[in-house]
Structures are given as structure tokens and as C-alpha cells.
PDB file of C-alpha atoms and ligand atoms in Angstrom:
ATOM      1  CA  MET A   1     -75.766 155.681 -96.780  1.00  0.00           C
ATOM      2  CA  PRO A   2     -76.748 154.340 -93.583  1.00  0.00           C
ATOM      3  CA  ASP A   3     -76.387 156.693 -90.475  1.00  0.00           C
ATOM      4  CA  ILE A   4     -73.543 156.562 -88.273  1.00  0.00           C
ATOM      5  CA  LEU A   5     -74.871 154.583 -85.426  1.00  0.00           C
ATOM      6  CA  THR A   6     -76.045 151.436 -88.043  1.00  0.00           C
ATOM      7  CA  GLN A   7     -72.380 151.741 -89.551  1.00  0.00           C
ATOM      8  CA  ILE A   8     -70.698 151.278 -86.281  1.00  0.00           C
ATOM      9  CA  ASP A   9     -73.358 148.635 -85.096  1.00  0.00           C
ATOM     10  CA  LYS A  10     -72.695 146.653 -88.491  1.00  0.00           C
ATOM     11  CA  LEU A  11     -68.920 146.991 -88.389  1.00  0.00           C
ATOM     12  CA  LYS A  12     -69.113 146.041 -84.461  1.00  0.00           C
ATOM     13  CA  LYS A  13     -70.930 142.663 -85.279  1.00  0.00           C
ATOM     14  CA  LYS A  14     -68.474 142.068 -88.267  1.00  0.00           C
ATOM     15  CA  LYS A  15     -65.400 142.215 -86.476  1.00  0.00           C
ATOM     16  CA  ASN A  16     -66.570 141.043 -83.018  1.00  0.00           C
ATOM     17  CA  ALA A  17     -65.667 144.473 -81.609  1.00  0.00           C
ATOM     18  CA  VAL A  18     -67.021 146.287 -78.560  1.00  0.00           C
ATOM     19  CA  ILE A  19     -66.549 150.015 -77.678  1.00  0.00           C
ATOM     20  CA  LEU A  20     -65.625 151.129 -74.148  1.00  0.00           C
ATOM     21  CA  ALA A  21     -66.229 154.841 -73.186  1.00  0.00           C
ATOM     22  CA  HIS A  22     -65.019 156.872 -70.169  1.00  0.00           C
ATOM     23  CA  TYR A  23     -67.847 159.258 -68.478  1.00  0.00           C
ATOM     24  CA  TYR A  24     -65.797 162.031 -69.419  1.00  0.00           C
ATOM     25  CA  CYS A  25     -66.271 161.411 -73.249  1.00  0.00           C
ATOM     26  CA  PRO A  26     -68.985 163.371 -75.236  1.00  0.00           C
ATOM     27  CA  GLY A  27     -72.450 162.136 -74.478  1.00  0.00           C
ATOM     28  CA  ASP A  28     -73.467 160.973 -77.999  1.00  0.00           C
ATOM     29  CA  VAL A  29     -70.134 158.856 -77.356  1.00  0.00           C
ATOM     30  CA  GLN A  30     -71.270 157.221 -73.942  1.00  0.00           C
ATOM     31  CA  ALA A  31     -74.738 156.874 -75.797  1.00  0.00           C
ATOM     32  CA  LEU A  32     -73.480 154.465 -78.469  1.00  0.00           C
ATOM     33  CA  ALA A  33     -70.720 152.504 -76.029  1.00  0.00           C
ATOM     34  CA  ASP A  34     -71.315 149.076 -74.853  1.00  0.00           C
ATOM     35  CA  TYR A  35     -69.591 149.825 -71.636  1.00  0.00           C
ATOM     36  CA  VAL A  36     -69.527 153.225 -69.855  1.00  0.00           C
ATOM     37  CA  GLY A  37     -67.951 153.501 -66.551  1.00  0.00           C
ATOM     38  CA  ASP A  38     -64.934 154.861 -64.466  1.00  0.00           C
ATOM     39  CA  SER A  39     -61.284 153.973 -64.914  1.00  0.00           C
ATOM     40  CA  PHE A  40     -61.698 150.932 -62.734  1.00  0.00           C
ATOM     41  CA  TYR A  41     -64.516 149.677 -64.054  1.00  0.00           C
ATOM     42  CA  LEU A  42     -63.348 150.004 -67.707  1.00  0.00           C
ATOM     43  CA  ALA A  43     -59.883 148.222 -66.584  1.00  0.00           C
ATOM     44  CA  LYS A  44     -62.202 145.210 -65.258  1.00  0.00           C
ATOM     45  CA  ILE A  45     -64.194 145.171 -68.314  1.00  0.00           C
ATOM     46  CA  ALA A  46     -60.887 145.410 -70.313  1.00  0.00           C
ATOM     47  CA  LYS A  47     -59.498 142.329 -68.595  1.00  0.00           C
ATOM     48  CA  SER A  48     -62.595 140.091 -69.062  1.00  0.00           C
ATOM     49  CA  VAL A  49     -64.428 141.124 -72.214  1.00  0.00           C
ATOM     50  CA  ASP A  50     -65.214 138.851 -74.908  1.00  0.00           C
ATOM     51  CA  ALA A  51     -64.106 140.410 -78.104  1.00  0.00           C
ATOM     52  CA  ASP A  52     -61.398 140.453 -80.735  1.00  0.00           C
ATOM     53  CA  ILE A  53     -61.160 144.175 -80.983  1.00  0.00           C
ATOM     54  CA  ILE A  54     -61.550 146.842 -78.137  1.00  0.00           C
ATOM     55  CA  VAL A  55     -62.177 150.111 -79.073  1.00  0.00           C
ATOM     56  CA  PHE A  56     -61.480 152.477 -76.045  1.00  0.00           C
ATOM     57  CA  ALA A  57     -62.815 156.076 -76.320  1.00  0.00           C
ATOM     58  CA  GLY A  58     -60.733 157.375 -73.334  1.00  0.00           C
ATOM     59  CA  VAL A  59     -57.279 158.509 -73.154  1.00  0.00           C
ATOM     60  CA  ARG A  60     -54.270 156.874 -73.900  1.00  0.00           C
ATOM     61  CA  PHE A  61     -53.323 155.335 -70.467  1.00  0.00           C
ATOM     62  CA  MET A  62     -56.915 153.741 -70.575  1.00  0.00           C
ATOM     63  CA  GLY A  63     -56.028 151.964 -73.994  1.00  0.00           C
ATOM     64  CA  GLU A  64     -52.682 150.848 -72.780  1.00  0.00           C
ATOM     65  CA  SER A  65     -54.031 149.362 -69.467  1.00  0.00           C
ATOM     66  CA  ALA A  66     -56.814 147.390 -71.364  1.00  0.00           C
ATOM     67  CA  LYS A  67     -54.043 146.133 -73.880  1.00  0.00           C
ATOM     68  CA  ILE A  68     -51.555 144.988 -70.831  1.00  0.00           C
ATOM     69  CA  LEU A  69     -54.609 143.343 -69.238  1.00  0.00           C
ATOM     70  CA  ASN A  70     -55.781 141.869 -72.467  1.00  0.00           C
ATOM     71  CA  PRO A  71     -52.708 141.363 -74.754  1.00  0.00           C
ATOM     72  CA  ASP A  72     -54.359 138.975 -77.371  1.00  0.00           C
ATOM     73  CA  LYS A  73     -56.762 141.670 -78.112  1.00  0.00           C
ATOM     74  CA  LYS A  74     -56.593 144.426 -80.418  1.00  0.00           C
ATOM     75  CA  VAL A  75     -57.028 147.705 -78.753  1.00  0.00           C
ATOM     76  CA  LEU A  76     -57.723 150.656 -80.982  1.00  0.00           C
ATOM     77  CA  MET A  77     -58.004 154.406 -79.887  1.00  0.00           C
ATOM     78  CA  PRO A  78     -60.237 156.480 -81.815  1.00  0.00           C
ATOM     79  CA  ASP A  79     -57.788 159.272 -81.746  1.00  0.00           C
ATOM     80  CA  MET A  80     -53.903 158.694 -80.957  1.00  0.00           C
ATOM     81  CA  ASP A  81     -53.760 162.127 -79.635  1.00  0.00           C
ATOM     82  CA  ALA A  82     -56.094 161.592 -76.829  1.00  0.00           C
ATOM     83  CA  ASP A  83     -53.747 161.757 -73.819  1.00  0.00           C
ATOM     84  CA  CYS A  84     -53.804 162.450 -70.262  1.00  0.00           C
ATOM     85  CA  PRO A  85     -51.028 165.065 -69.470  1.00  0.00           C
ATOM     86  CA  MET A  86     -51.034 163.825 -65.956  1.00  0.00           C
ATOM     87  CA  ALA A  87     -49.922 160.615 -66.827  1.00  0.00           C
ATOM     88  CA  HIS A  88     -46.346 161.992 -67.853  1.00  0.00           C
ATOM     89  CA  MET A  89     -46.106 163.941 -64.498  1.00  0.00           C
ATOM     90  CA  ALA A  90     -43.673 161.628 -62.787  1.00  0.00           C
ATOM     91  CA  SER A  91     -40.152 160.694 -63.437  1.00  0.00           C
ATOM     92  CA  ALA A  92     -37.913 157.303 -63.173  1.00  0.00           C
ATOM     93  CA  GLU A  93     -35.200 159.221 -61.508  1.00  0.00           C
ATOM     94  CA  LYS A  94     -37.333 160.448 -58.821  1.00  0.00           C
ATOM     95  CA  ILE A  95     -38.613 157.024 -58.199  1.00  0.00           C
ATOM     96  CA  ARG A  96     -35.202 155.626 -57.906  1.00  0.00           C
ATOM     97  CA  SER A  97     -34.344 158.170 -55.311  1.00  0.00           C
ATOM     98  CA  VAL A  98     -37.410 158.055 -53.117  1.00  0.00           C
ATOM     99  CA  ARG A  99     -36.311 153.920 -53.110  1.00  0.00           C
ATOM    100  CA  GLU A 100     -32.976 154.667 -52.134  1.00  0.00           C
ATOM    101  CA  GLN A 101     -33.941 157.122 -49.406  1.00  0.00           C
ATOM    102  CA  TYR A 102     -36.719 154.731 -48.009  1.00  0.00           C
ATOM    103  CA  PRO A 103     -35.931 151.158 -49.165  1.00  0.00           C
ATOM    104  CA  ASP A 104     -39.261 149.934 -47.742  1.00  0.00           C
ATOM    105  CA  THR A 105     -41.139 152.313 -49.947  1.00  0.00           C
ATOM    106  CA  ALA A 106     -44.343 151.008 -51.942  1.00  0.00           C
ATOM    107  CA  VAL A 107     -44.592 153.093 -55.339  1.00  0.00           C
ATOM    108  CA  VAL A 108     -48.299 153.353 -55.577  1.00  0.00           C
ATOM    109  CA  CYS A 109     -49.171 154.533 -59.199  1.00  0.00           C
ATOM    110  CA  TYR A 110     -52.314 156.112 -60.023  1.00  0.00           C
ATOM    111  CA  ILE A 111     -53.707 154.393 -63.213  1.00  0.00           C
ATOM    112  CA  ASN A 112     -53.503 157.619 -64.929  1.00  0.00           C
ATOM    113  CA  SER A 113     -49.847 157.079 -65.808  1.00  0.00           C
ATOM    114  CA  THR A 114     -47.843 155.798 -68.820  1.00  0.00           C
ATOM    115  CA  ALA A 115     -46.964 152.219 -69.341  1.00  0.00           C
ATOM    116  CA  GLU A 116     -43.464 152.996 -68.479  1.00  0.00           C
ATOM    117  CA  LEU A 117     -44.094 154.480 -65.096  1.00  0.00           C
ATOM    118  CA  LYS A 118     -46.380 151.435 -64.399  1.00  0.00           C
ATOM    119  CA  CYS A 119     -43.365 149.278 -64.846  1.00  0.00           C
ATOM    120  CA  LEU A 120     -41.483 151.122 -62.082  1.00  0.00           C
ATOM    121  CA  SER A 121     -44.483 150.751 -59.587  1.00  0.00           C
ATOM    122  CA  ASP A 122     -45.742 148.147 -57.052  1.00  0.00           C
ATOM    123  CA  VAL A 123     -49.258 148.803 -57.085  1.00  0.00           C
ATOM    124  CA  CYS A 124     -51.770 150.567 -59.290  1.00  0.00           C
ATOM    125  CA  VAL A 125     -54.769 152.212 -58.005  1.00  0.00           C
ATOM    126  CA  THR A 126     -57.581 154.385 -59.208  1.00  0.00           C
ATOM    127  CA  SER A 127     -59.716 156.922 -57.667  1.00  0.00           C
ATOM    128  CA  ALA A 128     -62.357 154.236 -56.627  1.00  0.00           C
ATOM    129  CA  ASN A 129     -60.043 152.235 -54.809  1.00  0.00           C
ATOM    130  CA  ALA A 130     -56.908 153.936 -53.785  1.00  0.00           C
ATOM    131  CA  GLY A 131     -57.925 154.227 -50.187  1.00  0.00           C
ATOM    132  CA  LYS A 132     -58.535 150.563 -49.661  1.00  0.00           C
ATOM    133  CA  ILE A 133     -55.444 149.366 -51.606  1.00  0.00           C
ATOM    134  CA  VAL A 134     -52.997 151.845 -49.590  1.00  0.00           C
ATOM    135  CA  LYS A 135     -54.323 150.324 -46.368  1.00  0.00           C
ATOM    136  CA  ALA A 136     -53.968 146.816 -47.320  1.00  0.00           C
ATOM    137  CA  LEU A 137     -50.058 147.436 -48.399  1.00  0.00           C
ATOM    138  CA  PRO A 138     -47.546 146.450 -45.419  1.00  0.00           C
ATOM    139  CA  ASN A 139     -45.202 149.154 -46.248  1.00  0.00           C
ATOM    140  CA  LYS A 140     -44.826 152.096 -43.972  1.00  0.00           C
ATOM    141  CA  HIS A 141     -43.594 154.560 -46.772  1.00  0.00           C
ATOM    142  CA  ILE A 142     -45.947 155.465 -49.877  1.00  0.00           C
ATOM    143  CA  PHE A 143     -44.523 157.399 -52.636  1.00  0.00           C
ATOM    144  CA  PHE A 144     -47.941 158.225 -54.603  1.00  0.00           C
ATOM    145  CA  ILE A 145     -47.480 159.322 -58.250  1.00  0.00           C
ATOM    146  CA  PRO A 146     -48.144 160.899 -60.352  1.00  0.00           C
ATOM    147  CA  ASP A 147     -51.210 162.780 -58.744  1.00  0.00           C
ATOM    148  CA  GLU A 148     -50.530 164.951 -55.801  1.00  0.00           C
ATOM    149  CA  ASN A 149     -53.806 166.028 -55.023  1.00  0.00           C
ATOM    150  CA  LEU A 150     -55.460 162.251 -55.055  1.00  0.00           C
ATOM    151  CA  GLY A 151     -52.115 161.258 -53.069  1.00  0.00           C
ATOM    152  CA  ARG A 152     -52.879 164.007 -50.290  1.00  0.00           C
ATOM    153  CA  TYR A 153     -56.571 162.530 -49.995  1.00  0.00           C
ATOM    154  CA  VAL A 154     -55.748 159.094 -49.569  1.00  0.00           C
ATOM    155  CA  ALA A 155     -52.982 159.964 -47.067  1.00  0.00           C
ATOM    156  CA  ALA A 156     -55.371 161.670 -45.172  1.00  0.00           C
ATOM    157  CA  SER A 157     -57.293 158.361 -44.581  1.00  0.00           C
ATOM    158  CA  ALA A 158     -54.022 156.408 -43.908  1.00  0.00           C
ATOM    159  CA  PRO A 159     -52.471 158.030 -40.632  1.00  0.00           C
ATOM    160  CA  ASP A 160     -50.149 155.231 -39.968  1.00  0.00           C
ATOM    161  CA  LYS A 161     -48.196 155.391 -43.518  1.00  0.00           C
ATOM    162  CA  GLU A 162     -45.710 158.026 -44.383  1.00  0.00           C
ATOM    163  CA  PHE A 163     -46.350 159.534 -47.629  1.00  0.00           C
ATOM    164  CA  ILE A 164     -43.974 161.000 -50.245  1.00  0.00           C
ATOM    165  CA  PHE A 165     -45.981 163.214 -52.667  1.00  0.00           C
ATOM    166  CA  ASN A 166     -45.018 163.719 -56.418  1.00  0.00           C
ATOM    167  CA  ASP A 167     -45.896 167.286 -58.002  1.00  0.00           C
ATOM    168  CA  GLY A 168     -48.352 165.868 -60.834  1.00  0.00           C
ATOM    169  CA  TYR A 169     -51.709 166.956 -61.143  1.00  0.00           C
ATOM    170  CA  CYS A 170     -54.850 167.184 -63.538  1.00  0.00           C
ATOM    171  CA  PRO A 171     -54.885 170.244 -65.200  1.00  0.00           C
ATOM    172  CA  ILE A 172     -58.974 170.315 -65.380  1.00  0.00           C
ATOM    173  CA  HIS A 173     -59.230 169.374 -61.721  1.00  0.00           C
ATOM    174  CA  ALA A 174     -56.499 171.541 -60.181  1.00  0.00           C
ATOM    175  CA  ASP A 175     -57.884 174.684 -61.870  1.00  0.00           C
ATOM    176  CA  PHE A 176     -61.274 174.550 -59.795  1.00  0.00           C
ATOM    177  CA  ASP A 177     -61.473 177.854 -57.944  1.00  0.00           C
ATOM    178  CA  PRO A 178     -62.443 178.154 -54.328  1.00  0.00           C
ATOM    179  CA  ASP A 179     -64.037 181.458 -54.950  1.00  0.00           C
ATOM    180  CA  GLU A 180     -65.947 180.144 -57.814  1.00  0.00           C
ATOM    181  CA  LEU A 181     -66.947 177.338 -55.629  1.00  0.00           C
ATOM    182  CA  LYS A 182     -68.213 179.694 -53.159  1.00  0.00           C
ATOM    183  CA  LYS A 183     -70.250 181.994 -55.529  1.00  0.00           C
ATOM    184  CA  ALA A 184     -71.875 178.576 -56.847  1.00  0.00           C
ATOM    185  CA  LYS A 185     -72.669 177.726 -53.065  1.00  0.00           C
ATOM    186  CA  GLU A 186     -74.245 181.325 -52.493  1.00  0.00           C
ATOM    187  CA  GLU A 187     -76.228 181.026 -55.709  1.00  0.00           C
ATOM    188  CA  HIS A 188     -77.622 177.547 -54.993  1.00  0.00           C
ATOM    189  CA  PRO A 189     -77.753 177.154 -51.139  1.00  0.00           C
ATOM    190  CA  ASN A 190     -79.608 173.969 -51.079  1.00  0.00           C
ATOM    191  CA  ALA A 191     -77.000 172.120 -53.541  1.00  0.00           C
ATOM    192  CA  VAL A 192     -75.021 169.328 -52.168  1.00  0.00           C
ATOM    193  CA  VAL A 193     -71.227 169.581 -53.573  1.00  0.00           C
ATOM    194  CA  CYS A 194     -69.507 166.284 -55.057  1.00  0.00           C
ATOM    195  CA  SER A 195     -66.151 166.408 -55.987  1.00  0.00           C
ATOM    196  CA  HIS A 196     -63.432 164.144 -57.478  1.00  0.00           C
ATOM    197  CA  PRO A 197     -60.396 163.779 -55.351  1.00  0.00           C
ATOM    198  CA  GLU A 198     -57.956 165.082 -58.129  1.00  0.00           C
ATOM    199  CA  SER A 199     -59.273 168.489 -57.101  1.00  0.00           C
ATOM    200  CA  ARG A 200     -57.430 170.428 -54.430  1.00  0.00           C
ATOM    201  CA  SER A 201     -57.981 170.318 -50.861  1.00  0.00           C
ATOM    202  CA  CYS A 202     -59.003 173.864 -50.827  1.00  0.00           C
ATOM    203  CA  ILE A 203     -62.077 172.411 -52.893  1.00  0.00           C
ATOM    204  CA  LEU A 204     -62.263 168.981 -50.970  1.00  0.00           C
ATOM    205  CA  GLU A 205     -62.626 170.861 -47.671  1.00  0.00           C
ATOM    206  CA  SER A 206     -65.848 172.633 -49.028  1.00  0.00           C
ATOM    207  CA  SER A 207     -67.513 169.221 -50.223  1.00  0.00           C
ATOM    208  CA  ASP A 208     -70.125 167.291 -48.817  1.00  0.00           C
ATOM    209  CA  TYR A 209     -69.230 164.061 -50.803  1.00  0.00           C
ATOM    210  CA  ILE A 210     -65.984 163.302 -52.593  1.00  0.00           C
ATOM    211  CA  GLY A 211     -65.305 160.149 -54.614  1.00  0.00           C
ATOM    212  CA  SER A 212     -64.548 158.890 -58.501  1.00  0.00           C
ATOM    213  CA  THR A 213     -66.937 159.570 -61.031  1.00  0.00           C
ATOM    214  CA  SER A 214     -68.856 156.552 -60.581  1.00  0.00           C
ATOM    215  CA  GLY A 215     -68.790 157.205 -56.643  1.00  0.00           C
ATOM    216  CA  ILE A 216     -70.044 160.720 -57.632  1.00  0.00           C
ATOM    217  CA  ILE A 217     -72.766 158.969 -59.943  1.00  0.00           C
ATOM    218  CA  ASN A 218     -73.855 156.491 -57.193  1.00  0.00           C
ATOM    219  CA  TYR A 219     -74.045 159.063 -54.536  1.00  0.00           C
ATOM    220  CA  VAL A 220     -76.188 161.604 -56.646  1.00  0.00           C
ATOM    221  CA  THR A 221     -78.630 158.961 -57.532  1.00  0.00           C
ATOM    222  CA  ALA A 222     -79.078 157.588 -53.995  1.00  0.00           C
ATOM    223  CA  SER A 223     -79.614 161.278 -52.501  1.00  0.00           C
ATOM    224  CA  ASP A 224     -82.773 162.965 -52.041  1.00  0.00           C
ATOM    225  CA  ALA A 225     -81.353 166.249 -52.606  1.00  0.00           C
ATOM    226  CA  GLU A 226     -82.501 167.966 -55.778  1.00  0.00           C
ATOM    227  CA  GLU A 227     -79.669 170.206 -56.685  1.00  0.00           C
ATOM    228  CA  PHE A 228     -75.896 169.268 -56.905  1.00  0.00           C
ATOM    229  CA  ILE A 229     -72.565 171.592 -57.521  1.00  0.00           C
ATOM    230  CA  ILE A 230     -70.298 169.204 -59.230  1.00  0.00           C
ATOM    231  CA  CYS A 231     -66.272 169.737 -59.084  1.00  0.00           C
ATOM    232  CA  THR A 232     -65.356 167.293 -61.855  1.00  0.00           C
ATOM    233  CA  GLU A 233     -64.994 167.071 -65.747  1.00  0.00           C
ATOM    234  CA  VAL A 234     -68.447 168.006 -67.218  1.00  0.00           C
ATOM    235  CA  GLY A 235     -68.882 164.825 -69.470  1.00  0.00           C
ATOM    236  CA  ILE A 236     -70.134 163.001 -66.287  1.00  0.00           C
ATOM    237  CA  ASP A 237     -73.291 165.443 -67.049  1.00  0.00           C
ATOM    238  CA  TYR A 238     -74.423 162.887 -69.251  1.00  0.00           C
ATOM    239  CA  GLU A 239     -74.740 159.877 -67.152  1.00  0.00           C
ATOM    240  CA  LEU A 240     -75.753 162.033 -63.984  1.00  0.00           C
ATOM    241  CA  THR A 241     -78.824 163.488 -66.112  1.00  0.00           C
ATOM    242  CA  VAL A 242     -79.716 159.922 -67.811  1.00  0.00           C
ATOM    243  CA  LYS A 243     -79.992 158.547 -64.116  1.00  0.00           C
ATOM    244  CA  ASN A 244     -81.561 161.562 -62.343  1.00  0.00           C
ATOM    245  CA  PRO A 245     -83.648 163.456 -64.918  1.00  0.00           C
ATOM    246  CA  GLU A 246     -85.233 165.557 -62.111  1.00  0.00           C
ATOM    247  CA  LYS A 247     -82.450 166.535 -60.633  1.00  0.00           C
ATOM    248  CA  ARG A 248     -80.288 169.671 -61.475  1.00  0.00           C
ATOM    249  CA  PHE A 249     -76.537 169.901 -61.856  1.00  0.00           C
ATOM    250  CA  TYR A 250     -74.298 173.104 -61.661  1.00  0.00           C
ATOM    251  CA  TYR A 251     -70.650 173.055 -62.759  1.00  0.00           C
ATOM    252  CA  VAL A 252     -67.900 175.205 -61.278  1.00  0.00           C
ATOM    253  CA  GLY A 253     -66.284 177.853 -63.742  1.00  0.00           C
ATOM    254  CA  SER A 254     -66.255 177.329 -67.396  1.00  0.00           C
ATOM    255  CA  LYS A 255     -62.744 175.232 -67.639  1.00  0.00           C
ATOM    256  CA  CYS A 256     -63.774 171.897 -66.500  1.00  0.00           C
ATOM    257  CA  VAL A 257     -63.344 170.161 -70.010  1.00  0.00           C
ATOM    258  CA  CYS A 258     -61.030 167.495 -70.784  1.00  0.00           C
ATOM    259  CA  ARG A 259     -59.942 168.576 -74.391  1.00  0.00           C
ATOM    260  CA  ASP A 260     -58.162 164.950 -74.613  1.00  0.00           C
ATOM    261  CA  MET A 261     -61.461 163.097 -73.646  1.00  0.00           C
ATOM    262  CA  LYS A 262     -63.231 165.288 -76.095  1.00  0.00           C
ATOM    263  CA  LEU A 263     -61.303 163.769 -79.049  1.00  0.00           C
ATOM    264  CA  ASN A 264     -63.492 161.028 -78.973  1.00  0.00           C
ATOM    265  CA  THR A 265     -66.398 161.255 -81.606  1.00  0.00           C
ATOM    266  CA  PRO A 266     -68.809 158.751 -83.198  1.00  0.00           C
ATOM    267  CA  GLU A 267     -66.925 159.844 -86.607  1.00  0.00           C
ATOM    268  CA  SER A 268     -63.656 158.728 -85.104  1.00  0.00           C
ATOM    269  CA  ILE A 269     -64.862 155.576 -83.641  1.00  0.00           C
ATOM    270  CA  LEU A 270     -66.460 154.724 -87.139  1.00  0.00           C
ATOM    271  CA  ASP A 271     -63.248 155.458 -88.688  1.00  0.00           C
ATOM    272  CA  VAL A 272     -60.847 153.095 -86.506  1.00  0.00           C
ATOM    273  CA  LEU A 273     -63.691 150.192 -86.736  1.00  0.00           C
ATOM    274  CA  ARG A 274     -63.554 150.650 -90.396  1.00  0.00           C
ATOM    275  CA  THR A 275     -59.601 151.207 -90.559  1.00  0.00           C
ATOM    276  CA  GLU A 276     -58.119 149.379 -87.503  1.00  0.00           C
ATOM    277  CA  LYS A 277     -55.505 152.247 -87.313  1.00  0.00           C
ATOM    278  CA  ASN A 278     -54.415 153.695 -84.004  1.00  0.00           C
ATOM    279  CA  GLU A 279     -53.669 150.414 -82.502  1.00  0.00           C
ATOM    280  CA  ILE A 280     -52.163 150.292 -79.128  1.00  0.00           C
ATOM    281  CA  ILE A 281     -48.656 148.479 -79.297  1.00  0.00           C
ATOM    282  CA  ILE A 282     -46.717 147.574 -76.216  1.00  0.00           C
ATOM    283  CA  SER A 283     -43.305 145.637 -76.078  1.00  0.00           C
ATOM    284  CA  ASP A 284     -43.621 142.198 -74.382  1.00  0.00           C
ATOM    285  CA  GLU A 285     -40.783 143.521 -71.706  1.00  0.00           C
ATOM    286  CA  ILE A 286     -42.998 146.668 -70.824  1.00  0.00           C
ATOM    287  CA  ARG A 287     -45.976 144.515 -70.785  1.00  0.00           C
ATOM    288  CA  GLU A 288     -44.799 142.110 -68.275  1.00  0.00           C
ATOM    289  CA  LYS A 289     -43.606 144.725 -66.178  1.00  0.00           C
ATOM    290  CA  ALA A 290     -46.725 146.746 -66.176  1.00  0.00           C
ATOM    291  CA  LEU A 291     -48.936 143.930 -65.933  1.00  0.00           C
ATOM    292  CA  ARG A 292     -47.655 143.109 -62.029  1.00  0.00           C
ATOM    293  CA  PRO A 293     -49.031 146.149 -60.496  1.00  0.00           C
ATOM    294  CA  LEU A 294     -52.269 146.384 -62.561  1.00  0.00           C
ATOM    295  CA  GLU A 295     -52.895 142.688 -61.420  1.00  0.00           C
ATOM    296  CA  ARG A 296     -52.190 143.603 -57.889  1.00  0.00           C
ATOM    297  CA  MET A 297     -54.543 146.574 -57.875  1.00  0.00           C
ATOM    298  CA  LEU A 298     -57.235 144.070 -59.265  1.00  0.00           C
ATOM    299  CA  GLU A 299     -56.445 141.644 -56.650  1.00  0.00           C
ATOM    300  CA  LEU A 300     -56.377 144.027 -53.783  1.00  0.00           C
ATOM    301  CA  ALA A 301     -59.400 145.847 -54.768  1.00  0.00           C
ATOM    302  CA  GLN A 302     -61.501 142.965 -54.528  1.00  0.00           C
TER     303      GLN A 302
HETATM  304  P1  13P B 401     -61.987 158.165 -62.708  1.00  0.00           P
HETATM  305  O1  13P B 401     -62.575 157.331 -63.834  1.00  0.00           O
HETATM  306  O2  13P B 401     -61.381 157.031 -61.711  1.00  0.00           O
HETATM  307  O3  13P B 401     -62.986 158.836 -61.698  1.00  0.00           O
HETATM  308  O4  13P B 401     -60.985 159.147 -62.840  1.00  0.00           O
HETATM  309  C1  13P B 401     -61.153 160.086 -63.380  1.00  0.00           C
HETATM  310  C2  13P B 401     -60.051 160.427 -64.558  1.00  0.00           C
HETATM  311  O5  13P B 401     -59.628 161.729 -64.714  1.00  0.00           O
HETATM  312  C3  13P B 401     -59.847 159.659 -65.622  1.00  0.00           C
HETATM  313  O6  13P B 401     -59.085 160.333 -66.392  1.00  0.00           O
HETATM  314 FE1  SF4 B 402     -56.111 163.280 -67.371  1.00  0.00          FE
HETATM  315 FE2  SF4 B 402     -57.560 165.158 -66.048  1.00  0.00          FE
HETATM  316 FE3  SF4 B 402     -58.492 164.705 -68.741  1.00  0.00          FE
HETATM  317 FE4  SF4 B 402     -58.472 162.718 -66.422  1.00  0.00          FE
HETATM  318  S1  SF4 B 402     -59.745 164.840 -66.652  1.00  0.00           S
HETATM  319  S2  SF4 B 402     -57.761 162.357 -68.520  1.00  0.00           S
HETATM  320  S3  SF4 B 402     -56.984 163.230 -65.156  1.00  0.00           S
HETATM  321  S4  SF4 B 402     -56.362 165.277 -67.864  1.00  0.00           S
END
């Protein structure tokens, strides 16, 4: 029996398939993927890639966005249970009531959200482009869903806007403990602190650099520093180490693992390539409505 990578490669060629993987996937998945990146990069690739099948090693909202942007392609998830809890942490009722209260509101939807929430939104953003997009909007009121922490971080750089926040959060990033960060800084006094903006403000205030996963990787790679304390999901360690084998990385606490992202494995990828199960299906009605905010993001982020 040929090894798993050979089998994946053979099936990819036979079926004209590509594999996309997020930086939070396990290292062996990132190593075998055709495209690896942050949410924004992967959304752009999903729109432009020339293939019949996209295997999306990530979480469900990523597969949904790929399907919405590229409806003629078959989008397969290695594991259907890989879902982002934050993607569900906003409600149609709250959106309706904010729109009633502030009729000029732009509902700005972090891409980490269900297709149904995207349908009710004016524009999508990712952590790599949220600041730029919010500033480009003509609206005074911004209802930022679902992530309160990213919303507050973006609001700080857009003082002319009035933000309404939603109480969603990423359970991994919201769990970073300022005392543990303080301890890590004491243990590694020369380390530069890099944090993802899904973290709470008490973490961001103590950080030297704040950015998306690709932002952190680029910042670290360009830096002359030798040690870094990283406040984001530990899967980023794979790319950080590939690009910077001589640098050292420390993670805060022991809980910075997204269980959902870790459901993507070489075995589950081989399985969906073989069976073509776990296909993302989206109704035409939802697709058409959810496409508008995603396309607006791609336009405004340019
Ligand atoms: P980015 O890929 O935009 O950095 O977001 C991180 C994340 O939580 C993806 O689920
Ligand atoms: Fe969702 Fe957080 Fe996991 Fe990203 S790291 S997929 S935001 S739970």
C-alpha cells in the first residue's frame, strides 16, 4: 500500500483537486496542503483557484465562504464537525434591533460567522483587513459581529465611528491570561510579544505587535529579535518555525489549541478525497445573499 501522501497526491491529480489549509491546522496537514494561509488569503484563493474540488482543511465557515465564492466547485471538509464556536455567537434579532435603533448602521461581519449571519450583513472582514474596511465605510454606526474583542480593537483605530459591540468571542483567544503573559515575559525578558486581535484588551495592551496569523508570521520573519511570545493558536508554530528555524517561540498557557482545527488530519483528507463525502451545500438563496458582503470585502480590501 503506498503511503498516505502518495495516495493523496494521486487522488488530487486524478480528480483535479486542491487542498487549502489554515495556519491553525496540524503541521502535517499544512505540510501537505497546496495553499496555506490566514482566513483572508484562503478566501481569495478559494475564489481564484482552478480546480474541480477544493478540500478545505479549516473550519466550517471557511468551507462555506469558499463555496459561496466559488459555487461551481465541489468544496469538501475533511471533518464536518470542525466548526468555529464564535461563528454562531450573534443573532438575527440583535441585528434587526440595532438596525432599527440606528438606521445608518453598517453590519460588519467577521468572516468567522455562519452563512446565515453573512446574509444579514453589509460587509465581511477578516482580522487582516478589518481596520481598512471599516474606515472605508461611509456609515457612522458600525455593528461589529460576532467578535467583541476584534471589534474593540478595530474601534480603537476608527475614532470617528460609533461602534456597537456584540458579545461573541473565540474561546481560545479569550482564554489568554494576563498573569500567564506576565510570567512568560519575566521568564523571557528579551522576547517580543505578538498577539492576535481576537485576544482580550488586557493581552493586547501588553503586546508589541498585534495582527492576523499572516501578520504575525510576516512580522516575526522580518524582525531581528530572536525570541517571541505568541498569543494565538499554537498551530501557527509550524509556519513560524519553517520560516524562522533559528528563532525561539513561547506560547502563553497550555490551552491555546483549537480543537476544531485539529480535526483536520492527513487521514481525514485522504478519506474525503476518496469518498467525496462532507460536501458543503448552500441553497441559492443563502448563497446570493451571503456573496454580497464577501465580495464587498474583496473589493474594499484591495
Ligand atoms: P486569521 O486567519 O484571520 O488570522 O484568523 C484567525 C482565526 O481565528 C481563524 O479561525
Ligand atoms: Fe474559531 Fe477561535 Fe478556532 Fe479560530 S481559533 S476557528 S476563532 S474557535
